[in-house]
CSV table of C-alpha atoms in Angstrom, one decimal:
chain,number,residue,atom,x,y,z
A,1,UNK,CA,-18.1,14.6,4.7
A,2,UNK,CA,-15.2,15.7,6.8
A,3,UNK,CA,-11.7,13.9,8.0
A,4,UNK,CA,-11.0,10.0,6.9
A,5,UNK,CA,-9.6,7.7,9.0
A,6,UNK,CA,-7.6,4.6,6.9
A,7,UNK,CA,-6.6,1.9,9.7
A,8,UNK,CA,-5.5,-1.6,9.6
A,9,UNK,CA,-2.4,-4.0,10.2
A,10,UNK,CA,0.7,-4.0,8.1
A,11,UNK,CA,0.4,-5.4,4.5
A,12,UNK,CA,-3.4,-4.9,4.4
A,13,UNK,CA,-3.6,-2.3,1.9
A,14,UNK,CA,-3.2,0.9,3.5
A,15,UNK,CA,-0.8,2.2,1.4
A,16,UNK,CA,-2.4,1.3,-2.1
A,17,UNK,CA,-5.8,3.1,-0.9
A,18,UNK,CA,-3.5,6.6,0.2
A,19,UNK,CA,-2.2,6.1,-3.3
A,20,UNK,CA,-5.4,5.5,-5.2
A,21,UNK,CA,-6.7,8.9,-3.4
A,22,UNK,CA,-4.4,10.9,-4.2
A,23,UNK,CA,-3.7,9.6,-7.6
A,24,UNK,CA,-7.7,10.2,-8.2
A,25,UNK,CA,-7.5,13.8,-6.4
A,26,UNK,CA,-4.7,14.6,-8.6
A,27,UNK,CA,-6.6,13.5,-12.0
A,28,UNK,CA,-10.0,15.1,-11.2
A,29,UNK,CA,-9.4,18.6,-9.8
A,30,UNK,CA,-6.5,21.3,-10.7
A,31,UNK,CA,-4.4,22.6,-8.5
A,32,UNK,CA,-6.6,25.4,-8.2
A,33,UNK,CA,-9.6,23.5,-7.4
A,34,UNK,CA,-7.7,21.5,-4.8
A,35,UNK,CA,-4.1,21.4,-3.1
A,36,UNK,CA,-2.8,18.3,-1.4
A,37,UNK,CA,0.1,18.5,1.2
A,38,UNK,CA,1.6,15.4,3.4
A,39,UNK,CA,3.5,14.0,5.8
A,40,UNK,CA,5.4,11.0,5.7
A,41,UNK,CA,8.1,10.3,7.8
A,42,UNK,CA,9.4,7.2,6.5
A,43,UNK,CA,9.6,9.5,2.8
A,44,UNK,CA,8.2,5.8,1.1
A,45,UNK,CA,4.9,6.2,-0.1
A,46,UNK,CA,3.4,9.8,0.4
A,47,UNK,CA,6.8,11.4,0.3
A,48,UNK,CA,6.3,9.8,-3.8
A,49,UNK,CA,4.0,12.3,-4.7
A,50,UNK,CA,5.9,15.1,-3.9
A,51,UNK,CA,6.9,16.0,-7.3
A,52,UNK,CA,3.4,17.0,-8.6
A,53,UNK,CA,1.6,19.9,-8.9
A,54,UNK,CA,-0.9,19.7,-6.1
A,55,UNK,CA,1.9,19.3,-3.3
A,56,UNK,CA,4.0,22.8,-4.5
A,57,UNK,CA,2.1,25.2,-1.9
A,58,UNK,CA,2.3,22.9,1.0
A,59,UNK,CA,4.5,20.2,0.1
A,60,UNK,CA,5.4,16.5,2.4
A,61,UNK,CA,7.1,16.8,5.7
A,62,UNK,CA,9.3,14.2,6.7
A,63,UNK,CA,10.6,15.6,10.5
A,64,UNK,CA,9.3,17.5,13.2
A,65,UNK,CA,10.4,20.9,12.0
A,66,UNK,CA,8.5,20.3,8.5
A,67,UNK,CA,5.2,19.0,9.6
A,68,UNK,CA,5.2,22.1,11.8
A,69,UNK,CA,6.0,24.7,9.5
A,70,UNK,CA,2.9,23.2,7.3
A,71,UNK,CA,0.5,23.3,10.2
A,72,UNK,CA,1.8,27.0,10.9
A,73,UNK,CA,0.4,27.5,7.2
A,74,UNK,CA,-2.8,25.7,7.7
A,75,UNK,CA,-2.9,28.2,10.5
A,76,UNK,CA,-2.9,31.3,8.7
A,77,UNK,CA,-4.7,30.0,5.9
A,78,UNK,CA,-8.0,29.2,8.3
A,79,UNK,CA,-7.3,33.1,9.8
A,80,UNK,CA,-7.5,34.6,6.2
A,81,UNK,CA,-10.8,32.2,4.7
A,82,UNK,CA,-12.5,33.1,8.4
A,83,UNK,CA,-12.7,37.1,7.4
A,84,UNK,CA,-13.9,36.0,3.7
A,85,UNK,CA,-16.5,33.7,5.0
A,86,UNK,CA,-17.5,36.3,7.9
A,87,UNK,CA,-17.5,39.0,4.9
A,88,UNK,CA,-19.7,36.6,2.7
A,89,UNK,CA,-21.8,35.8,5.5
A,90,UNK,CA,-21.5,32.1,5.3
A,91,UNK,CA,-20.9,29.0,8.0
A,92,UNK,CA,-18.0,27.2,5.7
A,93,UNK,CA,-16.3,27.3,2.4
A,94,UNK,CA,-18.8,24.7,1.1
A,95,UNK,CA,-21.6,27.4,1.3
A,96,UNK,CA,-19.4,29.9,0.1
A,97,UNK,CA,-18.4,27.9,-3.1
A,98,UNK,CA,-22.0,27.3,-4.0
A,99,UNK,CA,-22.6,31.1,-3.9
A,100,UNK,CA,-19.5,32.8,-5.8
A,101,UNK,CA,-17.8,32.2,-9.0
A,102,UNK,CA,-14.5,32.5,-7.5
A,103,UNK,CA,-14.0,29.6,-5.2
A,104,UNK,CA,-12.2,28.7,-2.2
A,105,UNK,CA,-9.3,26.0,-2.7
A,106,UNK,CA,-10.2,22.8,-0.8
A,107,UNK,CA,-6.9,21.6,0.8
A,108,UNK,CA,-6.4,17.4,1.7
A,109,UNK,CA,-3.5,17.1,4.2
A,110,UNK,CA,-2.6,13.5,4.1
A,111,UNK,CA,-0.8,11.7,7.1
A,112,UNK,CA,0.4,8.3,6.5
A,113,UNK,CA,1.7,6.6,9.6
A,114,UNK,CA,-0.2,8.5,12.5
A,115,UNK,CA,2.1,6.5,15.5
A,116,UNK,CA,5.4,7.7,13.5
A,117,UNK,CA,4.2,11.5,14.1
A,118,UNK,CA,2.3,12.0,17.1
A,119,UNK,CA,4.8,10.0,19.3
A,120,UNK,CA,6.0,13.8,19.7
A,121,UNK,CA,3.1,15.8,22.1
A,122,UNK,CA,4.0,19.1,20.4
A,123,UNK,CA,3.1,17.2,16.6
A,124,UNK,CA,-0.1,15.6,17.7
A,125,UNK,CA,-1.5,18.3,19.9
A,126,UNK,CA,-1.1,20.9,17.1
A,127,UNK,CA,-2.5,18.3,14.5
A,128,UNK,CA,-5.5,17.5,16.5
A,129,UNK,CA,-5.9,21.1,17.4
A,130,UNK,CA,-5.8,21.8,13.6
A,131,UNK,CA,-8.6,19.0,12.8
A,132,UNK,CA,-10.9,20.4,15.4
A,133,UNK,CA,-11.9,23.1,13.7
A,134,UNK,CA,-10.4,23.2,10.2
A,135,UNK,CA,-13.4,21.6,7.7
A,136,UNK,CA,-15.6,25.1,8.6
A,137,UNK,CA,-12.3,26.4,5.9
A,138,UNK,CA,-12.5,23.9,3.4
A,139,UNK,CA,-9.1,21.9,4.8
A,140,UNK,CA,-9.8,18.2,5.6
A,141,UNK,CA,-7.0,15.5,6.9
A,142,UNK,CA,-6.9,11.3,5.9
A,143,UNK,CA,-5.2,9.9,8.2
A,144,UNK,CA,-3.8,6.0,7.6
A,145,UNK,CA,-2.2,4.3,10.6
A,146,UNK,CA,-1.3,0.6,11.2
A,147,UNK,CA,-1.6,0.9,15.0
A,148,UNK,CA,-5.6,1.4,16.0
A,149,UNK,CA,-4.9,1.9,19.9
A,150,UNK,CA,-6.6,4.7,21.7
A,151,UNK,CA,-3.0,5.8,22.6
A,152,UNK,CA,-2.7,6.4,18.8
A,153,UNK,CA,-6.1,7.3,17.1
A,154,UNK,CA,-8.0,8.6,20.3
A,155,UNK,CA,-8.5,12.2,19.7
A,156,UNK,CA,-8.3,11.8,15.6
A,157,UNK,CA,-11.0,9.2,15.3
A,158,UNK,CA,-13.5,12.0,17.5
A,159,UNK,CA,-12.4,14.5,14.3
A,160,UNK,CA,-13.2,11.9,11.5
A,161,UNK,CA,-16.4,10.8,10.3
A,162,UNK,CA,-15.1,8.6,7.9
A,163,UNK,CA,-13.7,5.5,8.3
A,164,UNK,CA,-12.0,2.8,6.3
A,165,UNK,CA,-11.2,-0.3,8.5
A,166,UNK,CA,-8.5,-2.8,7.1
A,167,UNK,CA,-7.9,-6.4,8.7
A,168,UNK,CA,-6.8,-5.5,12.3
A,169,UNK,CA,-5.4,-7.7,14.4
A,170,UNK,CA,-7.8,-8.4,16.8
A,171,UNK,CA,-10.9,-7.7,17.9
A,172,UNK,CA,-10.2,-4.8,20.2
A,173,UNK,CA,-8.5,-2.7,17.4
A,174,UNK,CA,-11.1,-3.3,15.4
A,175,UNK,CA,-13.6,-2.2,17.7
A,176,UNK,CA,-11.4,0.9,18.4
A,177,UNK,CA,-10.9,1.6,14.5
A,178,UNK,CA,-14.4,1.0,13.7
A,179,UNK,CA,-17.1,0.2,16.4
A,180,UNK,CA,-18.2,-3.1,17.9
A,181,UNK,CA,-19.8,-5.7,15.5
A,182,UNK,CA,-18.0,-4.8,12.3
A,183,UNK,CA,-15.2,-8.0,12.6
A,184,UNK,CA,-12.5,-6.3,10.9
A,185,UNK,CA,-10.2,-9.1,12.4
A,186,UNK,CA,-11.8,-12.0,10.3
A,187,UNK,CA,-10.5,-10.5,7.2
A,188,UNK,CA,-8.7,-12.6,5.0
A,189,UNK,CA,-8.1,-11.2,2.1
A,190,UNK,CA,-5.7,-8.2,1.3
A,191,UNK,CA,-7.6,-4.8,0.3
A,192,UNK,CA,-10.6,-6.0,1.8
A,193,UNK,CA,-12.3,-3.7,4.0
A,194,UNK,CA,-15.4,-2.0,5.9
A,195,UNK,CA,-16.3,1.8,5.0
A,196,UNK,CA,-18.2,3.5,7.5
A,197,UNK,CA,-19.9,6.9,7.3
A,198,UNK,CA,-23.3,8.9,7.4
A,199,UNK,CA,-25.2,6.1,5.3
A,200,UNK,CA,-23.7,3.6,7.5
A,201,UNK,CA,-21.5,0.8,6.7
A,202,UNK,CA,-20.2,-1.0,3.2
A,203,UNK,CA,-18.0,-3.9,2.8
A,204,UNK,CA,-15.8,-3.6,-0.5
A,205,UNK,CA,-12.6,-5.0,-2.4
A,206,UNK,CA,-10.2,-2.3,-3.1
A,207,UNK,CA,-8.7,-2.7,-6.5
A,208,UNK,CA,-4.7,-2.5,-7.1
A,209,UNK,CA,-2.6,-0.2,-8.6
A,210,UNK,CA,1.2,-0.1,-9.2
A,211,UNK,CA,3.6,2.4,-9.3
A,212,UNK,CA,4.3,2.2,-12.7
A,213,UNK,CA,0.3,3.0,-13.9
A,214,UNK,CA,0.5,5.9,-10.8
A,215,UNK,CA,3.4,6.9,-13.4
A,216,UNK,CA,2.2,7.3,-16.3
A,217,UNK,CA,-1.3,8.7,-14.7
A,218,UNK,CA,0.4,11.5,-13.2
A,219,UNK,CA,3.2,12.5,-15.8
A,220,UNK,CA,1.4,15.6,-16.9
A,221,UNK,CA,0.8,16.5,-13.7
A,222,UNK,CA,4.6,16.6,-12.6
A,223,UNK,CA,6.1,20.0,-11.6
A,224,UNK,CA,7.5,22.0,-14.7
C-alpha cells in the first residue's frame, strides 16, 4: 500500500516487528525481486542485518554522511525508473511489473529510530522529500520511532498510509500515531498493537522471535 509507520514507547515491541519484516522480506523475495537498505544509528538492531544479501546495493547507514549518500542513490535510482516508466507508458513500477517479464526491483528503506535521524534538518528534509514522491518508482520506507510527537512524525505520517501503533504513552501520542479513538495507551501487554490501513483498523498480538531463529533463518542468505 505505500510507506509504514511502526510507533510506540520503549520496550513495546518495535524492534521485534522491524526484525520480523525484514527477516520475512529476506525469506520470500531474492535480491533481485527486492533490495532492502537501512538506517540505524544506534548500529543495534537494523545495523544486524547488514550482512545479508538484500542490504549489498544500499547497505545501513549509521551517521549523517551515510544516510545521505543512500538517499543520493535513491535519487538517481527514481531519475533512471522515471524514463523506463515514461518509455513504457505507465503511472508506477506496479503497472509496469504487471506488464513486462523483466521487472523493476522493489526497494524497502527501513529507518529505525526516526528522532535519532531527523534531529539534523538536512536528514529529515531530504528523507521526507524522498517519501513524497518515491512509491510512483517502486521504493517504499517503514519507519519505527519511539517518540510519536508532531515534532518527530509530522511530515512522515502525511507520507504513510500504514500504520502500526504500539502502547504509547498517553493519549495524545496515541492520537498523533494513530487517530483519536484507537486507545493505544491502555495497552498492557508487550507486542500488542492496532494496524491501521485502507480496510481500516485490526487489533493483533505480534508473535516473538529471537535472534538466534533470525540466525539460522537467514544463514543462506548471508553475503558470500
Amino acid at each position: 500500500e505505500g510507506h509504514l509507520l511502526i510507533g510506540g514507547m520503549s520496550n513495546m515491541g518495535k524492534s521485534n516487528i522491524l526484525n520480523i519484516i525484514i527477516t520475512n522480506i529476506i525469506r520470500t523475495y531474492t535480491s533481485s525481486e527486492v533490495i532492502l537498505g537501512g538506517c540505524d544509528y544506534a548500529e543495534t538492531d537494523i545495523y544486524y542485518f547488514r550482512r545479508y544479501k538484500h542490504f549489498e546495493n544500499i547497505g545501513v547507514s549509521s551517521n549523517k554522511e551515510a544516510f545521505l549518500k543512500q538517499m543520493k542513490y535513491l535519487e538517481q535510482e527514481m531519475e533512471r525508473r522515471a524514463k523506463i516508466l515514461d518509455k513504457a507508458n505507465c503511472r508506477n513500477a506496479i503497472a509496469y511489473n504487471k506488464k513486462h517479464n523483466i521487472k523493476m526491483t522493489y526497494i524497502v528503506f527501513v529507518v529505525d529510530e526516526l528522532p535519532q535521524l531527523t534531529v539534523d534538518k538536512t536528514c529529515k528534509d531530504k528523507l521526507h522529500t524522498i517519501m513524497s514522491k518515491c512509491r510512483k518508482y517502486g521504493i517504499y520506507f517503514i519507519i519505527g520511532t519511539q517518540d510519536a510527537t508532531k515534532d518527530t512524525i509530522g511530515r512522515c505520517k502525511m507520507n504513510c498510509s500504514q500504520v502500526i501503533g504500539l502502547k504509547t504513552n498517553d493519549e495524545t501520542d496515541s492520537i498523533t500515531l494513530i487517530g483519536k479513538g484507537y486507545d493505544l495507551q491502555d495497552i498492557t501487554v508487550k507486542g500488542r498493537c492496532k494496524i491501521k490501513n485502507s480496510e481500516g483498523i485490526v487489533e493483533t498480538q505480534i508473535m516473538y522471535i529471537d535472534e538466534d531463529t533470525i540466525d539460522k533463518l537467514l544463514r543462506p542468505y548471508l553475503k558470500e
